[in-house]
Amino acid sequence: MESKAVPFVELTVAHASVLTILAISFERYYAICEPLKAGYVCTKTRALLICLAAWTVAAILTRSIMPGSGKTGGT
């Protein structure tokens, strides 16, 4: 029987990397467009929360698309 942990980790890392790059891009865009407000909005605490949210969303998305995670029809 094949372990489901390896594909789960691979997909989770792939999703998390995309979400993290999206967050970094948004932060850079905000820093360029609103340079005076960026120091107040883009804090270390907020960055940590966004990273945790990205990994949580990635794990949830991966769990929902993993084979065998949902109900299947048939016998």
CSV table of C-alpha atoms in Angstrom, one decimal:
chain,number,residue,atom,x,y,z
A,1,MET,CA,0.0,0.0,0.0
A,2,GLU,CA,1.4,3.4,-1.0
A,3,SER,CA,1.9,6.0,1.6
A,4,LYS,CA,-0.3,9.1,1.1
A,5,ALA,CA,2.1,11.4,3.1
A,6,VAL,CA,4.6,12.0,0.3
A,7,PRO,CA,2.1,13.2,-2.3
A,8,PHE,CA,0.3,15.3,0.3
A,9,VAL,CA,3.6,17.0,1.4
A,10,GLU,CA,4.6,17.6,-2.3
A,11,LEU,CA,1.3,19.2,-3.2
A,12,THR,CA,1.1,21.2,0.0
A,13,VAL,CA,4.6,22.6,-0.6
A,14,ALA,CA,3.7,23.5,-4.2
A,15,HIS,CA,0.5,25.3,-3.1
A,16,ALA,CA,2.2,27.0,-0.2
A,17,SER,CA,5.0,28.3,-2.4
A,18,VAL,CA,2.5,29.8,-4.9
A,19,LEU,CA,0.5,31.5,-2.1
A,20,THR,CA,3.7,32.8,-0.5
A,21,ILE,CA,4.9,34.3,-3.7
A,22,LEU,CA,1.5,35.9,-4.2
A,23,ALA,CA,1.8,37.4,-0.7
A,24,ILE,CA,5.3,38.7,-1.3
A,25,SER,CA,4.2,40.2,-4.7
A,26,PHE,CA,1.3,42.0,-3.0
A,27,GLU,CA,3.6,43.4,-0.3
A,28,ARG,CA,6.1,44.7,-2.9
A,29,TYR,CA,3.2,46.2,-4.9
A,30,TYR,CA,1.9,47.9,-1.7
A,31,ALA,CA,5.4,49.1,-0.8
A,32,ILE,CA,5.8,50.8,-4.2
A,33,CYS,CA,2.3,52.2,-4.5
A,34,GLU,CA,1.9,53.4,-0.9
A,35,PRO,CA,5.5,53.8,0.5
A,36,LEU,CA,4.5,56.0,3.4
A,37,LYS,CA,1.8,53.5,4.7
A,38,ALA,CA,3.8,50.3,4.0
A,39,GLY,CA,5.8,50.5,7.2
A,40,TYR,CA,2.6,50.5,9.3
A,41,VAL,CA,0.7,47.9,7.2
A,42,CYS,CA,3.5,45.4,6.4
A,43,THR,CA,4.7,44.3,9.9
A,44,LYS,CA,6.6,41.2,11.0
A,45,THR,CA,3.5,40.0,12.9
A,46,ARG,CA,1.3,40.4,9.8
A,47,ALA,CA,3.9,38.6,7.7
A,48,LEU,CA,3.9,35.7,10.1
A,49,LEU,CA,0.1,35.5,10.1
A,50,ILE,CA,0.0,35.6,6.3
A,51,CYS,CA,2.6,32.8,6.1
A,52,LEU,CA,0.7,30.7,8.5
A,53,ALA,CA,-2.5,31.4,6.6
A,54,ALA,CA,-0.9,30.4,3.3
A,55,TRP,CA,0.3,27.1,4.7
A,56,THR,CA,-3.1,26.4,6.3
A,57,VAL,CA,-4.9,27.1,3.1
A,58,ALA,CA,-2.4,25.0,1.1
A,59,ALA,CA,-3.0,22.1,3.4
A,60,ILE,CA,-6.8,22.4,3.2
A,61,LEU,CA,-6.7,22.7,-0.6
A,62,THR,CA,-4.4,19.7,-0.9
A,63,ARG,CA,-6.5,17.6,1.4
A,64,SER,CA,-9.6,18.3,-0.7
A,65,ILE,CA,-8.0,17.2,-3.9
A,66,MET,CA,-6.1,14.1,-2.7
A,67,PRO,CA,-7.2,10.8,-4.1
A,68,GLY,CA,-9.4,8.9,-1.7
A,69,SER,CA,-10.2,12.0,0.4
A,70,GLY,CA,-13.8,12.2,-0.8
A,71,LYS,CA,-16.6,9.8,-1.1
A,72,THR,CA,-16.7,7.7,-4.2
A,73,GLY,CA,-19.6,6.2,-6.0
A,74,GLY,CA,-19.9,2.5,-6.7
A,75,THR,CA,-19.7,-0.6,-4.6
